[in-house]
Tab-separated table of N, CA and C in Angstrom:
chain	number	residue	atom	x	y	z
B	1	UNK	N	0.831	-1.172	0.000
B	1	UNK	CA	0.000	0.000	0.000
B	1	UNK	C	0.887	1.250	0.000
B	2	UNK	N	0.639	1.769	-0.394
B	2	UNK	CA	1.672	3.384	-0.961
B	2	UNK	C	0.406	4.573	-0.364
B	3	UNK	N	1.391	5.363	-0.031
B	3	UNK	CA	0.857	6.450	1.155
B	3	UNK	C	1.275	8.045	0.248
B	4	UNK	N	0.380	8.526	0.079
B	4	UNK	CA	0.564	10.246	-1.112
B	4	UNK	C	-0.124	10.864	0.292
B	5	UNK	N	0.281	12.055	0.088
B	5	UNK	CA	0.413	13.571	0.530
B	5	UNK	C	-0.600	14.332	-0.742
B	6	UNK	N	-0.495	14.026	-1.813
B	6	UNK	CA	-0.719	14.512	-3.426
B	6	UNK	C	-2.528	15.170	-2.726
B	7	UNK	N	-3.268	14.350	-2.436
B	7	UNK	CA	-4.588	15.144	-2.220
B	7	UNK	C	-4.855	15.881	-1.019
B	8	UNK	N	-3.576	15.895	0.124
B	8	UNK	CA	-3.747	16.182	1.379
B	8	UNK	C	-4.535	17.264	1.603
B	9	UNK	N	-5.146	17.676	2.488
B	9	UNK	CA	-5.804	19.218	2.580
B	9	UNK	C	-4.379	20.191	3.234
B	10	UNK	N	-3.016	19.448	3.720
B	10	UNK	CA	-1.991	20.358	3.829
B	10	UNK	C	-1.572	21.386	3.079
B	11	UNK	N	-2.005	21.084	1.889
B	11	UNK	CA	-1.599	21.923	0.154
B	11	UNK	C	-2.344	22.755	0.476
B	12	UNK	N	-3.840	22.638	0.209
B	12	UNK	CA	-5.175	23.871	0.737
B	12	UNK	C	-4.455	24.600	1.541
B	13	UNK	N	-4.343	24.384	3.033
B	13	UNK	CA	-3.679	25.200	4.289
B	13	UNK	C	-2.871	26.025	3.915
B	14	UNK	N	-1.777	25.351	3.235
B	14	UNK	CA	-0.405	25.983	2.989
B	14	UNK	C	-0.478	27.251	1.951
B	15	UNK	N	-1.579	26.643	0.984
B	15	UNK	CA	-1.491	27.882	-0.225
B	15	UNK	C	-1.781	28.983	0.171
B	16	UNK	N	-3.341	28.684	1.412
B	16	UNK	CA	-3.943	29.708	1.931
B	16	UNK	C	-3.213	31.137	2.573
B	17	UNK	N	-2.377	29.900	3.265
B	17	UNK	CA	-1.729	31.104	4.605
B	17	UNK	C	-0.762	31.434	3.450
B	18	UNK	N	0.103	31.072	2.358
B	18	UNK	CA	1.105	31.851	1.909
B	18	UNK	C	0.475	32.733	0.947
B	19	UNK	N	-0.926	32.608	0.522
B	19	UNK	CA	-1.762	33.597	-0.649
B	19	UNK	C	-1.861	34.689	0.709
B	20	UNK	N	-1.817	34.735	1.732
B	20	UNK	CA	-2.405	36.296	3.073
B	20	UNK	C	-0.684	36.650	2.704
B	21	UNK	N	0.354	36.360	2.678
B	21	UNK	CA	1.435	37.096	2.720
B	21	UNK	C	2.127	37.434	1.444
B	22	UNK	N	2.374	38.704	1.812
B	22	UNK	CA	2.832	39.335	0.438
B	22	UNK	C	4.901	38.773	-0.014
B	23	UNK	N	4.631	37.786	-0.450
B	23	UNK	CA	6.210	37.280	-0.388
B	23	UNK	C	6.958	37.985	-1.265
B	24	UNK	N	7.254	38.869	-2.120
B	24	UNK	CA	7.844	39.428	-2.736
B	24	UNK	C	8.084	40.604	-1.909
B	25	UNK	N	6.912	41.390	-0.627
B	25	UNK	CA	7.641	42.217	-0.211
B	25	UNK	C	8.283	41.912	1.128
B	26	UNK	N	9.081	41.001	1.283
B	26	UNK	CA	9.691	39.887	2.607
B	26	UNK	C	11.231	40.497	1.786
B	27	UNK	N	10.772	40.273	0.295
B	27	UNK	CA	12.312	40.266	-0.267
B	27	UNK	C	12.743	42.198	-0.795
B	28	UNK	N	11.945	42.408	-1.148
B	28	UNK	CA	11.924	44.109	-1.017
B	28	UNK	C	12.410	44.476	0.113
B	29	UNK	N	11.764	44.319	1.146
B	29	UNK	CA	12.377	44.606	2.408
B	29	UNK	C	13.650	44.406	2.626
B	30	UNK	N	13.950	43.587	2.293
B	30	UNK	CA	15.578	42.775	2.882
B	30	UNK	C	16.506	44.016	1.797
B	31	UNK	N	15.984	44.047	0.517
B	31	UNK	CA	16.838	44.533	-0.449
B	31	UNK	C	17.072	46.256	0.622
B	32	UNK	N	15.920	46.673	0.741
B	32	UNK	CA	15.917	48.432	1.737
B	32	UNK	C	17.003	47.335	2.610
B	33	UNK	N	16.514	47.135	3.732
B	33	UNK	CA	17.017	47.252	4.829
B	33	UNK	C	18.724	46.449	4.818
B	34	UNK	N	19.003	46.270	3.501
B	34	UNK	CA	20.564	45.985	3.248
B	34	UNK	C	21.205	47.510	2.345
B	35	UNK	N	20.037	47.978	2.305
B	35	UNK	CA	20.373	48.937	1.294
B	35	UNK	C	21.189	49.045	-0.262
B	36	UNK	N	20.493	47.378	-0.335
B	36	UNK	CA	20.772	47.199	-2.120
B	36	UNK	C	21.871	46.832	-1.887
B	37	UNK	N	22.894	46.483	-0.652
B	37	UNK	CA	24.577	46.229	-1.022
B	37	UNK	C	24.761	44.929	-0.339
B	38	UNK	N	25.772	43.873	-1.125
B	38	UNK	CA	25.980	42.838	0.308
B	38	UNK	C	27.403	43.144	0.529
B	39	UNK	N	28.007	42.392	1.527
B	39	UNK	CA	29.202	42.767	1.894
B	39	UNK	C	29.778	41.470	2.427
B	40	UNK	N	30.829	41.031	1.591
B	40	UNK	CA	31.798	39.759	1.617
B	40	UNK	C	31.150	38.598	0.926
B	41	UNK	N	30.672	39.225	-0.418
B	41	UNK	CA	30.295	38.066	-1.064
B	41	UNK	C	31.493	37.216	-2.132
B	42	UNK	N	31.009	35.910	-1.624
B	42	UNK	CA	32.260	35.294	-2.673
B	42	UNK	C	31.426	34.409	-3.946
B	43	UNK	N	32.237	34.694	-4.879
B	43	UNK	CA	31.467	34.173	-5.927
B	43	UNK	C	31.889	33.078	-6.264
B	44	UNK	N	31.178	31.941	-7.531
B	44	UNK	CA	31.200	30.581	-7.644
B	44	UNK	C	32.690	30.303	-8.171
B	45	UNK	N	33.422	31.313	-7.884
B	45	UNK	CA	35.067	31.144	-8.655
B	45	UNK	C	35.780	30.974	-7.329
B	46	UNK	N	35.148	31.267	-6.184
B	46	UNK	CA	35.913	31.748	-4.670
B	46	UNK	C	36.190	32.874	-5.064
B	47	UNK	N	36.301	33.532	-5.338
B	47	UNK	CA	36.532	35.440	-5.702
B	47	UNK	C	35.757	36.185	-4.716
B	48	UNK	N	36.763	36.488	-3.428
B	48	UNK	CA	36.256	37.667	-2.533
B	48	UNK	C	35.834	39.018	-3.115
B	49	UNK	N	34.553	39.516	-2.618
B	49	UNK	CA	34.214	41.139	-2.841
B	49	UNK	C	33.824	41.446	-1.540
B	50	UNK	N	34.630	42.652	-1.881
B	50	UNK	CA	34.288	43.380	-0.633
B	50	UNK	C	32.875	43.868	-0.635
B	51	UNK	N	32.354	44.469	-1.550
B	51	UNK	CA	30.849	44.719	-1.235
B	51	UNK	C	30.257	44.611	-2.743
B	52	UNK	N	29.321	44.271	-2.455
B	52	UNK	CA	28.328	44.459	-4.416
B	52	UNK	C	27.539	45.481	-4.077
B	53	UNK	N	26.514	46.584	-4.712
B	53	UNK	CA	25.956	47.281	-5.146
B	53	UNK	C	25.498	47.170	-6.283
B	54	UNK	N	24.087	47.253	-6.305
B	54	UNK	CA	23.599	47.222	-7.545
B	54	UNK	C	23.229	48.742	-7.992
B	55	UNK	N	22.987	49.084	-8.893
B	55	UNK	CA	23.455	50.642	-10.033
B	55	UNK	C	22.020	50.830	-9.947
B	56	UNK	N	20.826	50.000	-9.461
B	56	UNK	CA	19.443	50.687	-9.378
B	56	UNK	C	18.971	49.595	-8.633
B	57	UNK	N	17.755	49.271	-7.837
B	57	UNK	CA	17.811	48.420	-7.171
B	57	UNK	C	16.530	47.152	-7.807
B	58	UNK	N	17.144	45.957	-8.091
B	58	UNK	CA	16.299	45.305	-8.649
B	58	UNK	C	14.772	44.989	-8.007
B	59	UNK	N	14.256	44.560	-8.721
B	59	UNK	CA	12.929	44.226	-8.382
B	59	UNK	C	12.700	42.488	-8.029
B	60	UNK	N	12.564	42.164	-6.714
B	60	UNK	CA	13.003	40.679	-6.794
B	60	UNK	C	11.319	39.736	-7.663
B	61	UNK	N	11.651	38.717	-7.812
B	61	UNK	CA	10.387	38.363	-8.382
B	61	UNK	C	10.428	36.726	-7.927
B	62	UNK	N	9.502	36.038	-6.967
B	62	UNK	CA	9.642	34.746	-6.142
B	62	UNK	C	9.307	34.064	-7.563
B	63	UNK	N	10.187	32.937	-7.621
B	63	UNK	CA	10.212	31.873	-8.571
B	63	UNK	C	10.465	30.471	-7.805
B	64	UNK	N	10.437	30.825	-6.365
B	64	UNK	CA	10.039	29.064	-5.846
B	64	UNK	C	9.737	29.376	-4.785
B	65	UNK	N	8.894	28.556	-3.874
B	65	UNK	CA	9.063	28.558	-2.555
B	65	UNK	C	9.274	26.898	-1.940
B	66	UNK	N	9.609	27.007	-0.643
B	66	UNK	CA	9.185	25.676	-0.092
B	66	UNK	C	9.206	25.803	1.251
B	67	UNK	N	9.120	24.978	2.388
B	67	UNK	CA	8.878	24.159	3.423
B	67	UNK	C	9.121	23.913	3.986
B	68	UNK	N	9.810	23.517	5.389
B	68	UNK	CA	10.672	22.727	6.139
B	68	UNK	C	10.114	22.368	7.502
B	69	UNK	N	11.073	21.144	7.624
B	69	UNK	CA	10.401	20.950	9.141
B	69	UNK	C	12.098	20.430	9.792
B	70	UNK	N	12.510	20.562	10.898
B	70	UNK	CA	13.721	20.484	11.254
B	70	UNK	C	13.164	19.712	13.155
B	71	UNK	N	13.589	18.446	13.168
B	71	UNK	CA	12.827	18.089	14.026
B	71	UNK	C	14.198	17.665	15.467
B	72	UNK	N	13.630	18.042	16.371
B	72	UNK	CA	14.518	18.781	17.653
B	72	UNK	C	13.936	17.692	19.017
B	73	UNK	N	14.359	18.130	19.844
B	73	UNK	CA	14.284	17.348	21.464
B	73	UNK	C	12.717	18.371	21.585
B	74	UNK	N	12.347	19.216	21.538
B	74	UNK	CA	11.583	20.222	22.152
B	74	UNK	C	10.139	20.055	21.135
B	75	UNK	N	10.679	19.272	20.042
B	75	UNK	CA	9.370	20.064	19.196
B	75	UNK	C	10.081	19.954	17.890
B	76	UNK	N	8.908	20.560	16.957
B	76	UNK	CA	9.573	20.772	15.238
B	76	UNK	C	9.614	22.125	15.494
B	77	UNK	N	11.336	22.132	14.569
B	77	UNK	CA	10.858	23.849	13.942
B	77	UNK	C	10.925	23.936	12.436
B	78	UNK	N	9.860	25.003	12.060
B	78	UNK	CA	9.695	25.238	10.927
B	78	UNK	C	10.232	26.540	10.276
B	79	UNK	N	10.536	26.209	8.788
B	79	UNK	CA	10.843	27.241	7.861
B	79	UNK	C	10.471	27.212	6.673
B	80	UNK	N	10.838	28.617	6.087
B	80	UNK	CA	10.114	28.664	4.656
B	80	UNK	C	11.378	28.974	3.951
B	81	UNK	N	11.457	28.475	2.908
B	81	UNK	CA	12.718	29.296	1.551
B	81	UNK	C	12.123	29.902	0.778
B	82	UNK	N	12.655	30.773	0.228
B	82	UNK	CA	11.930	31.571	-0.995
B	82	UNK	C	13.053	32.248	-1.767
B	83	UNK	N	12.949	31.480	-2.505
B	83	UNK	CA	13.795	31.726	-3.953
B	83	UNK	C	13.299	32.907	-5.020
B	84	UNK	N	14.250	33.953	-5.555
B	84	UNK	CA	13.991	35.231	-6.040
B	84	UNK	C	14.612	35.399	-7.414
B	85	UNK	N	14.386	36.047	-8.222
B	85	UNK	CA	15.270	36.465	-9.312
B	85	UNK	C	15.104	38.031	-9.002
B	86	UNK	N	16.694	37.988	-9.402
B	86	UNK	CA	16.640	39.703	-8.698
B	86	UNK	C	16.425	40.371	-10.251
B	87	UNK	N	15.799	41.144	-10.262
B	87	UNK	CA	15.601	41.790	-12.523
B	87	UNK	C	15.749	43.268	-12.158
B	88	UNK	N	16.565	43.441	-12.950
B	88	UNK	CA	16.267	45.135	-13.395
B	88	UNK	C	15.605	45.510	-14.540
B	89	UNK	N	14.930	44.987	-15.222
B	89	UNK	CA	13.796	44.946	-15.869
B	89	UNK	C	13.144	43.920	-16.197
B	90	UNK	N	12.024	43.821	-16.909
B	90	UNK	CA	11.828	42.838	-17.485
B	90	UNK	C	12.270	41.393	-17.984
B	91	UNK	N	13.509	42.067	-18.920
B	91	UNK	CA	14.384	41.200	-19.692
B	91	UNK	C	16.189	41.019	-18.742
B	92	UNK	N	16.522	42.166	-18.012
B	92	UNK	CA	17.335	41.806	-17.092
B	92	UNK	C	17.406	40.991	-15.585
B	93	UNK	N	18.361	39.906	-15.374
B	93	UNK	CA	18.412	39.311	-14.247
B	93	UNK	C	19.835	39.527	-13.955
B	94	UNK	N	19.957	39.772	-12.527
B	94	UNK	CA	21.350	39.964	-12.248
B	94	UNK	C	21.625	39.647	-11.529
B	95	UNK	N	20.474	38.178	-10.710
B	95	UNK	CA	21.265	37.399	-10.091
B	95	UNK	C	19.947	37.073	-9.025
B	96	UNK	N	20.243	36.386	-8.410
B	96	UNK	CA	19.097	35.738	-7.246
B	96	UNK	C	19.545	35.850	-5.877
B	97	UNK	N	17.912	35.088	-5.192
B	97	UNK	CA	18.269	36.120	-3.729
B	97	UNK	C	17.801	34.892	-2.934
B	98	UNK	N	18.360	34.073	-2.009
B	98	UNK	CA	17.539	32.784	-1.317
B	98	UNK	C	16.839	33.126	0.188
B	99	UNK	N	15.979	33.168	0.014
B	99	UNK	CA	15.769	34.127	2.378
B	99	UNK	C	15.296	32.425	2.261
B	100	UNK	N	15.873	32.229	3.837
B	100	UNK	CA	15.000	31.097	5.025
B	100	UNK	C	14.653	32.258	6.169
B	101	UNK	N	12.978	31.879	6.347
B	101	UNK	CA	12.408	32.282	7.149
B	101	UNK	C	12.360	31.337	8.509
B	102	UNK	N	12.331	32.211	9.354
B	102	UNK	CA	11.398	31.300	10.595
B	102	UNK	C	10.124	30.920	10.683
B	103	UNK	N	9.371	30.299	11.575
B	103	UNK	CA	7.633	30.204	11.505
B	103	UNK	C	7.027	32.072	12.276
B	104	UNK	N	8.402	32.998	12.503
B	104	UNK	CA	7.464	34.267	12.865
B	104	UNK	C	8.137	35.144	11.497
B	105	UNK	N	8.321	34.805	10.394
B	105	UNK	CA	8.778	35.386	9.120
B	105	UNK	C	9.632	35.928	8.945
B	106	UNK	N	10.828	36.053	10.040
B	106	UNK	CA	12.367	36.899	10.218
B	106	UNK	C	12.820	36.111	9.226
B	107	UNK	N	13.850	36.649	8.775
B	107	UNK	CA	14.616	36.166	7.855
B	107	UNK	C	15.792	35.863	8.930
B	108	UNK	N	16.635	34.141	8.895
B	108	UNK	CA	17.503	33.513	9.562
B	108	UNK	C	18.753	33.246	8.635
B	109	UNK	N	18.623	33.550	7.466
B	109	UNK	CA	19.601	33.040	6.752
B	109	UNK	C	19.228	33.526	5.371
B	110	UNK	N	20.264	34.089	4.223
B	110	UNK	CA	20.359	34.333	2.797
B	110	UNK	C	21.678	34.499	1.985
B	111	UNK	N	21.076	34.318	1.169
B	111	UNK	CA	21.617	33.485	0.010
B	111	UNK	C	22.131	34.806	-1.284
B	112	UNK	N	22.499	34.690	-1.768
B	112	UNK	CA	23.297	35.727	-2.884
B	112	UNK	C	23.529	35.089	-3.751
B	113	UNK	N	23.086	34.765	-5.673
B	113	UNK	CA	24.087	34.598	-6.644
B	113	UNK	C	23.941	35.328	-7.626
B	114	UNK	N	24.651	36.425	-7.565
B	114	UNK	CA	24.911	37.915	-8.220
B	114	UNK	C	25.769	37.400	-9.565
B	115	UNK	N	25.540	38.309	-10.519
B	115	UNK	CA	26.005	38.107	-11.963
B	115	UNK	C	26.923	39.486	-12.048
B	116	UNK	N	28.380	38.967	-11.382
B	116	UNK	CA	29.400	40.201	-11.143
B	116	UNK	C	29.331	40.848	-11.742
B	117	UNK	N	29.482	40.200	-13.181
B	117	UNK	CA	29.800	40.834	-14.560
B	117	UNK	C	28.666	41.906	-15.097
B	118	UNK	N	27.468	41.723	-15.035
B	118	UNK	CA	26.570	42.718	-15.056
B	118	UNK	C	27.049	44.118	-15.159
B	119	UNK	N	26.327	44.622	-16.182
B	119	UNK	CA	26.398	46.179	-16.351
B	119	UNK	C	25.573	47.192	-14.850
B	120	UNK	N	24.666	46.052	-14.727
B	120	UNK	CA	24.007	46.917	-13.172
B	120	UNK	C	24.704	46.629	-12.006
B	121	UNK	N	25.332	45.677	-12.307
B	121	UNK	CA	26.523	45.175	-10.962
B	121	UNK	C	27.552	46.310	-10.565
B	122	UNK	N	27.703	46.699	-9.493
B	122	UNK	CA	29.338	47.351	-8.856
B	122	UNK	C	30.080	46.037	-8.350
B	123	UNK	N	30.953	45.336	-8.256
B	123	UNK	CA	31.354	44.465	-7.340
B	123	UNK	C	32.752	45.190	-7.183
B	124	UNK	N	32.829	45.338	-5.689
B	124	UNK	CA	34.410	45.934	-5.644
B	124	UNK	C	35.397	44.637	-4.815
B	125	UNK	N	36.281	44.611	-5.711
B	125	UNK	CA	37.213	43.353	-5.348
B	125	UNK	C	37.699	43.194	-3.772
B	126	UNK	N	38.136	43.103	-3.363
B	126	UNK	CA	38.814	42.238	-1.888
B	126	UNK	C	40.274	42.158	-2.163
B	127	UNK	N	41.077	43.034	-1.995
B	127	UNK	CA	42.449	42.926	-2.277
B	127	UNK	C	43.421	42.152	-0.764
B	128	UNK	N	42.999	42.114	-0.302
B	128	UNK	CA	43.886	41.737	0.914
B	128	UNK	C	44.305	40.217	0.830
């Protein structure tokens, strides 16, 4: 006998409560309150930067989400991922943005993969 999730009413629940939150502005936010810059990002070459800046500030746009359950002595704890494409327009992407949330929606952890090379990119190198 084989056991699916596929019709669960968990899906219903889940869509519900994530259709009440506005997830694109979870990632807006983060972009203000970093002020568009990260600082000590290393890229998929190992190539230290001292800080990136982007030349206008993209518009993130959620292209996945998912789920988690992380199971402990006390209890489960839960999280959400939400995967971004960062665009400066339409037709520009200049790289993506990963937030893990908690179950009270702080952001605990993110993710950066910036397209150095980009014309909207600043990346200033790491000389030391």
């Amino acid at each position: 006998m084989t056991t699916t999730l596929k019709a669960h009413p968990i899906w219903q629940n889940l869509s519900q409560a994530l259709a009440q939150i506005d997830l694109n502005q979870i990632a807006r936010q983060h972009l203000q309150d970093c002020k568009s810059e990260i600082h000590g990002y290393w890229d998929e070459n190992d190539q230290l930067y001292e800080t990136i800046r982007f030349k206008q500030t993209p518009t993130p746009q959620l292209i996945s989400s998912s789920i988690g359950v992380t199971p402990n002595q006390t209890g489960n704890t839960y999280w959400l991922q939400l995967r971004y494409a960062l665009n400066i327009s339409l037709s520009v992407t200049v790289g993506e943005l990963l937030l893990i949330l908690n179950d009270s929606l702080e952001v605990i952890d993110e993710n950066w993969f910036i397209n150095v090379q980009s014309p909207y990119v600043v990346a200033v190198i790491d000389h030391n």
